[in-house]
mmCIF file of C-alpha atoms in Angstrom:
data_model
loop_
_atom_site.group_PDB
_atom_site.id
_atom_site.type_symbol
_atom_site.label_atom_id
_atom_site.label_comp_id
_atom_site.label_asym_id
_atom_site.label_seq_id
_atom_site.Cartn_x
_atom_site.Cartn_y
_atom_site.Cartn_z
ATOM 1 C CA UNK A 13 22.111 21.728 -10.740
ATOM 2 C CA UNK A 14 19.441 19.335 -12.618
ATOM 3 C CA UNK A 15 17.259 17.022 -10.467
ATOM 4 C CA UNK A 16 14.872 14.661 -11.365
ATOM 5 C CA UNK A 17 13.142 12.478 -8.530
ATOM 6 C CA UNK A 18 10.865 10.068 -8.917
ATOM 7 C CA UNK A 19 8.123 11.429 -6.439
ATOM 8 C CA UNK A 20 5.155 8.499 -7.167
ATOM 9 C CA UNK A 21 3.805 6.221 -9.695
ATOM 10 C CA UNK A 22 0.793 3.637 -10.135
ATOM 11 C CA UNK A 23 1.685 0.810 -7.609
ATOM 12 C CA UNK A 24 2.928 -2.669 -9.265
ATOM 13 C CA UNK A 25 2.233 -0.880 -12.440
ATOM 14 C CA UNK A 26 3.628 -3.786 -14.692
ATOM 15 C CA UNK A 27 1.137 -6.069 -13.135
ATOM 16 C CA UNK A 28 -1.684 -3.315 -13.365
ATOM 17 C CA UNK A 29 -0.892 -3.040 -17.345
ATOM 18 C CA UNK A 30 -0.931 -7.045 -17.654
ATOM 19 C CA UNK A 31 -4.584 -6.919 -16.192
ATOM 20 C CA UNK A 32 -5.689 -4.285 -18.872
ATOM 21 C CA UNK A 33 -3.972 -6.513 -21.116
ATOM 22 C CA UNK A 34 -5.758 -9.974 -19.846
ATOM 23 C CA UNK A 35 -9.038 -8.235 -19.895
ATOM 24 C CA UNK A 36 -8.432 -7.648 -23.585
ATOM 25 C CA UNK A 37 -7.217 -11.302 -24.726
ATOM 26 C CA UNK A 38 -9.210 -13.458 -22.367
ATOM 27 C CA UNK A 39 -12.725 -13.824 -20.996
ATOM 28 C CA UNK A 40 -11.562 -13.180 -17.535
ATOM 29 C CA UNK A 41 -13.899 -11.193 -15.491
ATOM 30 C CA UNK A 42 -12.845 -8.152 -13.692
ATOM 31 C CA UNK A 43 -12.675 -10.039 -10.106
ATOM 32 C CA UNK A 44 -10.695 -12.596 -11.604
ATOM 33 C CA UNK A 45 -8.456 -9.890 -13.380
ATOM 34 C CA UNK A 46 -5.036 -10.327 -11.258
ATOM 35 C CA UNK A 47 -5.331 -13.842 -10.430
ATOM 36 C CA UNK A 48 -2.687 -15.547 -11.429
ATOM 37 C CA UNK A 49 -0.524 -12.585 -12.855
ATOM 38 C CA UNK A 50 2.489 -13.855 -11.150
ATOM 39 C CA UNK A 51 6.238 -12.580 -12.410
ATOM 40 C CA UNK A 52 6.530 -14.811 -15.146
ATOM 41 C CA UNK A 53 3.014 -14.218 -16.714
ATOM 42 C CA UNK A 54 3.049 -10.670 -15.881
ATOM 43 C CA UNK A 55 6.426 -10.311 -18.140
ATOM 44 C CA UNK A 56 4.176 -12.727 -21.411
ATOM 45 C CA UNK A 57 1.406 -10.030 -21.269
ATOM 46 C CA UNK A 58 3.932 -7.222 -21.818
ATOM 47 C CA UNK A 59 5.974 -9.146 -24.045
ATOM 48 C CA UNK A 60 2.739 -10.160 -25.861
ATOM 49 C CA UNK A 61 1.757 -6.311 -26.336
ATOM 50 C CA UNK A 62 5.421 -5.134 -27.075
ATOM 51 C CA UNK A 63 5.174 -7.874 -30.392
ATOM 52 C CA UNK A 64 1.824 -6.754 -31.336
ATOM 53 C CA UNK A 65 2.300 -3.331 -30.941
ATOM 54 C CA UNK A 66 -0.629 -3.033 -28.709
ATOM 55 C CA UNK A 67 0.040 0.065 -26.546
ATOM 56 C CA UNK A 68 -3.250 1.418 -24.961
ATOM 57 C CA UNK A 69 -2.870 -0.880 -21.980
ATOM 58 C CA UNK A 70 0.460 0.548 -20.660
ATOM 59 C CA UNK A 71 -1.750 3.967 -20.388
ATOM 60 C CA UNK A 72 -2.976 2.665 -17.172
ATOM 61 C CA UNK A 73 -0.223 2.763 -15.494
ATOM 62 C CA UNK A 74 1.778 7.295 -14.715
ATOM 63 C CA UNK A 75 4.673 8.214 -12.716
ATOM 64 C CA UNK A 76 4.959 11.697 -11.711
ATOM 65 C CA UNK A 77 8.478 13.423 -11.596
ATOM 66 C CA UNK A 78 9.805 15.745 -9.721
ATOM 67 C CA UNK A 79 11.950 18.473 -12.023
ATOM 68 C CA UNK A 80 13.962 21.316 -10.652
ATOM 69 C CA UNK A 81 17.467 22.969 -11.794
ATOM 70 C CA UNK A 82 16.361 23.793 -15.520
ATOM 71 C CA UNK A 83 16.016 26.289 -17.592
ATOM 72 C CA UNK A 84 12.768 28.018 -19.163
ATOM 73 C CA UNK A 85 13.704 27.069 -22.158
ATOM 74 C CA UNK A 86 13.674 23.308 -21.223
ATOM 75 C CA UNK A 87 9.600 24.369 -20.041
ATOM 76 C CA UNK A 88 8.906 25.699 -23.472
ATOM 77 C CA UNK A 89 9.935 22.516 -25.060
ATOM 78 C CA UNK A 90 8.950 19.391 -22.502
ATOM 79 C CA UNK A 91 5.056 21.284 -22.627
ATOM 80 C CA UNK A 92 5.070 20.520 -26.041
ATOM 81 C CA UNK A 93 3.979 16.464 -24.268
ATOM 82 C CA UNK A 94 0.150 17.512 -24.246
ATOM 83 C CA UNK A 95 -0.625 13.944 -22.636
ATOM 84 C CA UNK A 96 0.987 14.911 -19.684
ATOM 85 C CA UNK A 97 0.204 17.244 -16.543
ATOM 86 C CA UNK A 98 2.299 19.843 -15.365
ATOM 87 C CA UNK A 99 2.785 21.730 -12.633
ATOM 88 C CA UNK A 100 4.957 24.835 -12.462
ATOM 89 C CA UNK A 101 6.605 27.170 -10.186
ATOM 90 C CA UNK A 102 4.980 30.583 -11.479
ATOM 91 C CA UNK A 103 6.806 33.711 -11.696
ATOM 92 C CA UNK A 104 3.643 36.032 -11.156
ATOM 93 C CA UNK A 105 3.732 34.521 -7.630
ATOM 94 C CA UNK A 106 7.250 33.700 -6.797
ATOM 95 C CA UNK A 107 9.703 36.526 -6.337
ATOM 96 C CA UNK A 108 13.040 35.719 -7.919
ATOM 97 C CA UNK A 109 15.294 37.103 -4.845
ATOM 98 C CA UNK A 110 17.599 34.104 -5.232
ATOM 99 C CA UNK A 111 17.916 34.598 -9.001
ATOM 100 C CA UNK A 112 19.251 31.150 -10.804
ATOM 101 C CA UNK A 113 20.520 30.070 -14.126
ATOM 102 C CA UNK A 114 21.582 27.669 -15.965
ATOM 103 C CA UNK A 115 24.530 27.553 -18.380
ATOM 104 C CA UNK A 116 24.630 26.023 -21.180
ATOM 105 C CA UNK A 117 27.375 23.416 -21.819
ATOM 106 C CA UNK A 118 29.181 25.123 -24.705
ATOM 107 C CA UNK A 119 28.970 28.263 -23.260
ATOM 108 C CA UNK A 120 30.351 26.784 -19.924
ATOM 109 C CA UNK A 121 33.507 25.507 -22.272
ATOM 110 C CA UNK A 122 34.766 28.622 -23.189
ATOM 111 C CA UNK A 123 35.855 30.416 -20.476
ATOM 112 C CA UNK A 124 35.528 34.211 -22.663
ATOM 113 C CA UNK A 125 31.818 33.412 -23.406
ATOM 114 C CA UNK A 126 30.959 32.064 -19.743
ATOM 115 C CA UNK A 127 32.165 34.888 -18.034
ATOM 116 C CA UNK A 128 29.843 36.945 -20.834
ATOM 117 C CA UNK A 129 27.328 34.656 -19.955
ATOM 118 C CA UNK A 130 27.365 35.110 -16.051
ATOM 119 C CA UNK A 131 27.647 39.167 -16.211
ATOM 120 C CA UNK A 132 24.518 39.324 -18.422
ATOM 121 C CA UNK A 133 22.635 36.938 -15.738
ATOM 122 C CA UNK A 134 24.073 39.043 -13.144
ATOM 123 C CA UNK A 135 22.670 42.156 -15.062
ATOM 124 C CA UNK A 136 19.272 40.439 -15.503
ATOM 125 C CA UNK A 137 18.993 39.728 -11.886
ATOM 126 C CA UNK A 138 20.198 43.150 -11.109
ATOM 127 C CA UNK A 139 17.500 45.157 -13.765
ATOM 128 C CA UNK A 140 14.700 42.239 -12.674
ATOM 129 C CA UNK A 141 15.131 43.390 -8.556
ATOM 130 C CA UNK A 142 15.414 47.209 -10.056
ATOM 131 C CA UNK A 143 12.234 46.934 -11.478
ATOM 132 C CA UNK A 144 10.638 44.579 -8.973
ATOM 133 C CA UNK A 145 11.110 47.598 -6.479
ATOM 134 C CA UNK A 146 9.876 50.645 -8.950
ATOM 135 C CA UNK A 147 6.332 48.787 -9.609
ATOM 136 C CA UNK A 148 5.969 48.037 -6.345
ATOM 137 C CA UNK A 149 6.818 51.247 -5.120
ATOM 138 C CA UNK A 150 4.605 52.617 -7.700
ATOM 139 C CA UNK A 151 1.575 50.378 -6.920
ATOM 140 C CA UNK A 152 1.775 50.633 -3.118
ATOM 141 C CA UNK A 153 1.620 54.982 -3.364
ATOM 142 C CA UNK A 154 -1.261 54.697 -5.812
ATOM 143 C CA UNK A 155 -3.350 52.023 -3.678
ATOM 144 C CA UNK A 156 -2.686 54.074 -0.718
ATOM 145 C CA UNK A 157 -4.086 57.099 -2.317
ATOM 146 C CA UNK A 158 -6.933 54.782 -3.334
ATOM 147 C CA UNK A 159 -7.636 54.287 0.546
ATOM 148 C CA UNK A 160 -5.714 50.950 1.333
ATOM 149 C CA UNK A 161 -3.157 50.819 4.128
ATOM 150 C CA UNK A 162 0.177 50.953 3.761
ATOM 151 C CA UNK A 163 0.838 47.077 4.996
ATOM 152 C CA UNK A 164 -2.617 45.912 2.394
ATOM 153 C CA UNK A 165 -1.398 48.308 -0.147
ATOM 154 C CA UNK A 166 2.424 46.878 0.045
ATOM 155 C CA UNK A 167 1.160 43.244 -0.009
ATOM 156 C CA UNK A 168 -1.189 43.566 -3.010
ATOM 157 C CA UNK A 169 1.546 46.118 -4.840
ATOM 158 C CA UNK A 170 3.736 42.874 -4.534
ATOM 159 C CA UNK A 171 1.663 40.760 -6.095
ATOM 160 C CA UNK A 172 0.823 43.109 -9.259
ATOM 161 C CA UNK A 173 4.943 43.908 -9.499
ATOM 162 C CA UNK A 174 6.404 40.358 -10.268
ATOM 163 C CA UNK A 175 3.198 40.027 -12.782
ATOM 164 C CA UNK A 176 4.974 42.495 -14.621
ATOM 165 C CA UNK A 177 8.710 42.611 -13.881
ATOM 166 C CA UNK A 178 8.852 38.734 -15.063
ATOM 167 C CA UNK A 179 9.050 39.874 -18.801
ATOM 168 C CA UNK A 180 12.529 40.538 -18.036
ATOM 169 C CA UNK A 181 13.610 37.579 -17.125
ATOM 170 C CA UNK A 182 15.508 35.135 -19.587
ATOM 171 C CA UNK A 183 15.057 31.877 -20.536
ATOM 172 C CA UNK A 184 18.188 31.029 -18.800
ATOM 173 C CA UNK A 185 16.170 31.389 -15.654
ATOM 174 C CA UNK A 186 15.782 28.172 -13.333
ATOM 175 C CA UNK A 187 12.577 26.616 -12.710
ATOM 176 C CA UNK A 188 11.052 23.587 -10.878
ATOM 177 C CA UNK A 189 7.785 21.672 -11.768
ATOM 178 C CA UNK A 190 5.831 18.223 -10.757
ATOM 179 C CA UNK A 191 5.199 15.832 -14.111
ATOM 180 C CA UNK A 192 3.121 13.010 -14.624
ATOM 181 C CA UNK A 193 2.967 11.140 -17.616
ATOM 182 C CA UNK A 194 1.384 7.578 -18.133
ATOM 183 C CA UNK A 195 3.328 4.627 -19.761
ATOM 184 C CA UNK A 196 2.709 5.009 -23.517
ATOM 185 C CA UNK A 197 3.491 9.318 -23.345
ATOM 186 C CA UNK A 198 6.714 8.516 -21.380
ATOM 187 C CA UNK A 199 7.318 6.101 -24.401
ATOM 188 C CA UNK A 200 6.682 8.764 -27.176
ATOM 189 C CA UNK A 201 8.963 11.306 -24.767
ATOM 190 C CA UNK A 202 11.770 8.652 -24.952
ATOM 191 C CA UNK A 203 11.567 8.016 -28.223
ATOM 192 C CA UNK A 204 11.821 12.112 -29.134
ATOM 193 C CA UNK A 205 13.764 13.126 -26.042
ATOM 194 C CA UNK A 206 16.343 11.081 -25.809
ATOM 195 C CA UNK A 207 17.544 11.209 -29.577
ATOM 196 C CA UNK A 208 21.024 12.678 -29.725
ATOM 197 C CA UNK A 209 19.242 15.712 -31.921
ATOM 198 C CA UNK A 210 17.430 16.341 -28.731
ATOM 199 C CA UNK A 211 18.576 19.664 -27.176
ATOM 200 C CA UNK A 212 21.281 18.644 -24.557
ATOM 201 C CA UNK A 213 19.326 19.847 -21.479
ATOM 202 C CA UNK A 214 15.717 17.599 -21.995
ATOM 203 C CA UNK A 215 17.582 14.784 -23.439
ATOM 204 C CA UNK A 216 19.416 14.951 -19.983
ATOM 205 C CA UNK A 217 16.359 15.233 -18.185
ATOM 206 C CA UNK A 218 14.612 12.422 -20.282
ATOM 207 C CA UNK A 219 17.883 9.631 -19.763
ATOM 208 C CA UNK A 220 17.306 10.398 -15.729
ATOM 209 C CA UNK A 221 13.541 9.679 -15.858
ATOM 210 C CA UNK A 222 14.693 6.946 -17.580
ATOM 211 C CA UNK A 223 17.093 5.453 -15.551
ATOM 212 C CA UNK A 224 14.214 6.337 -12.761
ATOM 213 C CA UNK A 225 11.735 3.983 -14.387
ATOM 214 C CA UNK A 226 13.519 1.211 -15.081
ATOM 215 C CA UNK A 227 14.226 -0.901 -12.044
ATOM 216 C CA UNK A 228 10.180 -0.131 -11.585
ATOM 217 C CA UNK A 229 8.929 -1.293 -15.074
ATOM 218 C CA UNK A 230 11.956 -3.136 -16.733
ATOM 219 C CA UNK A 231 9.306 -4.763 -19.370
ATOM 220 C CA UNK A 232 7.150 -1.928 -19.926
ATOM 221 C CA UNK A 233 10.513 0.230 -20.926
ATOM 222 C CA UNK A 234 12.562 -2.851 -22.293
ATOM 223 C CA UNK A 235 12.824 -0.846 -25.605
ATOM 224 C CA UNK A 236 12.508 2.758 -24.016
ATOM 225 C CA UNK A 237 14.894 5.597 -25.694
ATOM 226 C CA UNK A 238 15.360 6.927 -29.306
ATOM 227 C CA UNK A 239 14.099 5.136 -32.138
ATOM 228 C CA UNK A 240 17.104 4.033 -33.335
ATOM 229 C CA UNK A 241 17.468 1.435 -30.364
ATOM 230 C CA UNK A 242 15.151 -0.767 -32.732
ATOM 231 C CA UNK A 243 15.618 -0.109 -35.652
ATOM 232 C CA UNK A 244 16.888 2.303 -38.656
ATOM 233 C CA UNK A 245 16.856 5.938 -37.937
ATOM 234 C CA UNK A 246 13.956 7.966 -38.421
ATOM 235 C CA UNK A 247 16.089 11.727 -38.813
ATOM 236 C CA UNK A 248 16.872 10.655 -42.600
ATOM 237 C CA UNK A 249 19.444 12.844 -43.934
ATOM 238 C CA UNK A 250 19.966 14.542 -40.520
ATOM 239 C CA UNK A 251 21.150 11.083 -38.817
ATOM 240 C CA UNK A 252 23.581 12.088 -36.045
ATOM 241 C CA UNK A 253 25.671 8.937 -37.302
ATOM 242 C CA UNK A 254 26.114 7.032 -34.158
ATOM 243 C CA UNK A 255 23.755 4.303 -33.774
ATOM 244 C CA UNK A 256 25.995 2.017 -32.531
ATOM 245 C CA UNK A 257 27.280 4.587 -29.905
ATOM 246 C CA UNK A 258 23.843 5.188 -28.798
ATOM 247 C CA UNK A 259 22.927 1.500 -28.353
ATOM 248 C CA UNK A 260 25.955 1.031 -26.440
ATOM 249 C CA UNK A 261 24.619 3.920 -24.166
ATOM 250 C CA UNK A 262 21.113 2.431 -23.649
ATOM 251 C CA UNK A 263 22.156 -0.848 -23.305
ATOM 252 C CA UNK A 264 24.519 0.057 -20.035
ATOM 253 C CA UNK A 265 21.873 2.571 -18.797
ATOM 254 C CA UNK A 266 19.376 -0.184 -18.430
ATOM 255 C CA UNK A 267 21.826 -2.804 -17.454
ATOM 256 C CA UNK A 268 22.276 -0.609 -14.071
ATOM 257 C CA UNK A 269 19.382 0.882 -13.704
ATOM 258 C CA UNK A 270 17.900 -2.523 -13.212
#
């Protein structure tokens, strides 16, 4: 199952941005930078910077994520955020014995193609363990007859197998990884990510980091999600259709997340 947990982020970071911001407007020195910066002038600055479009100040302020339950697929795509740092489980080190998937919603639907589904994982697993045990096997005779031990040979034989079997596995496969992005990234991942032409699994990942941030930096993501939130669509001819739908949705996200 998907999990996203909000594991840190830059302390009071609405107040931290409308410093950055206050630096940039006023002739405040850096001592004098949070005096003052109570609620209510906290919430101008970011207003302020929201109606100018001035975004480098929210940069100062990251939140880091904890993501685990999703698919290698879902890695391929969220990597694609450069202005981010990752951090994620590796396969060359981790030994699948517990071998997860995850299945994808339309698939899960149709009871024919889920049961297809769940014998090819099972098959994958199977194959991945198979050949998990004939490299290692392999690796730990050779190193032996190199002049290792059997207990050194077995450990480093380990090692050099998963490097190898993990070709196998499918991009089905579960994986877990640490994420921190600052303000204006998580902005541009909204934006992208939580379109409805998103693929289903990062556009569920992206409305939970979403709902994560809010009660933290209600200003900062008072426009947060797809484009459409304000105004036309940018997909052109491949509109999903459903603005108002997906204004609705935002709109009652934020209203309880906050």
């Amino acid at each position: 199952m998907m999990t996203v947990r909000l594991i840190a982020h830059t302390p009071e970071p609405e107040k931290v941005v409308a410093a950055a911001a206050k630096l940039c407007y006023s002739d405040a020195h850096i001592t004098d930078l949070l005096d003052g910066l109570d609620e209510e002038k906290t919430a101008r600055f970011l207003t302020m910077l929201s109606d100018l479009g001035h975004a480098s100040p929210i940069e100062h302020a990251s939140f880091t994520f904890g993501i685990e339950g999703v698919s290698r697929t879902l890695l391929a795509q969220i990597t694609r955020h450069r202005i981010a740092s990752f951090s994620v489980q590796s396969q060359r080190y981790v030994r699948l014995e517990d071998f997860r998937y995850v299945i994808p919603p339309e698939i899960e639907a149709i009871p024919e193609a889920r049961a297809q589904f769940i014998a090819s994982m099972n098959d994958d697993a199977k194959k991945y363990l198979e050949l998990v045990q004939t490299l290692e096997n392999a690796h730990t005779a050779r190193l032996m007859a190199e002049g290792l031990n059997e207990k050194a040979a077995r450990a480093k034989a380990s090692k050099q197998a998963n490097e190898d079997a993990r070709f196998v596995l499918p991009n089905a496969c579960e994986t877990k990884m640490v994420m921190t992005m600052n303000c204006r990234s998580l902005q541009n991942f909204f934006n992208l990510r939580c379109c409805n032409r998103a693929q289903w699994e990062i556009r569920a990942v992206a409305d939970e980091m979403l709902r994560l941030v809010m009660p933290i930096a209600p200003h900062i993501f008072a426009s947060a999600g797809p484009r459409c939130l304000v105004g036309p669509c940018p997909e052109g001819r491949m509109c999903c259709g459903q603005q108002a739908e997906v204004r609705a949705k935002y709109a009652k996200l934020k209203e309880e997340a906050v």
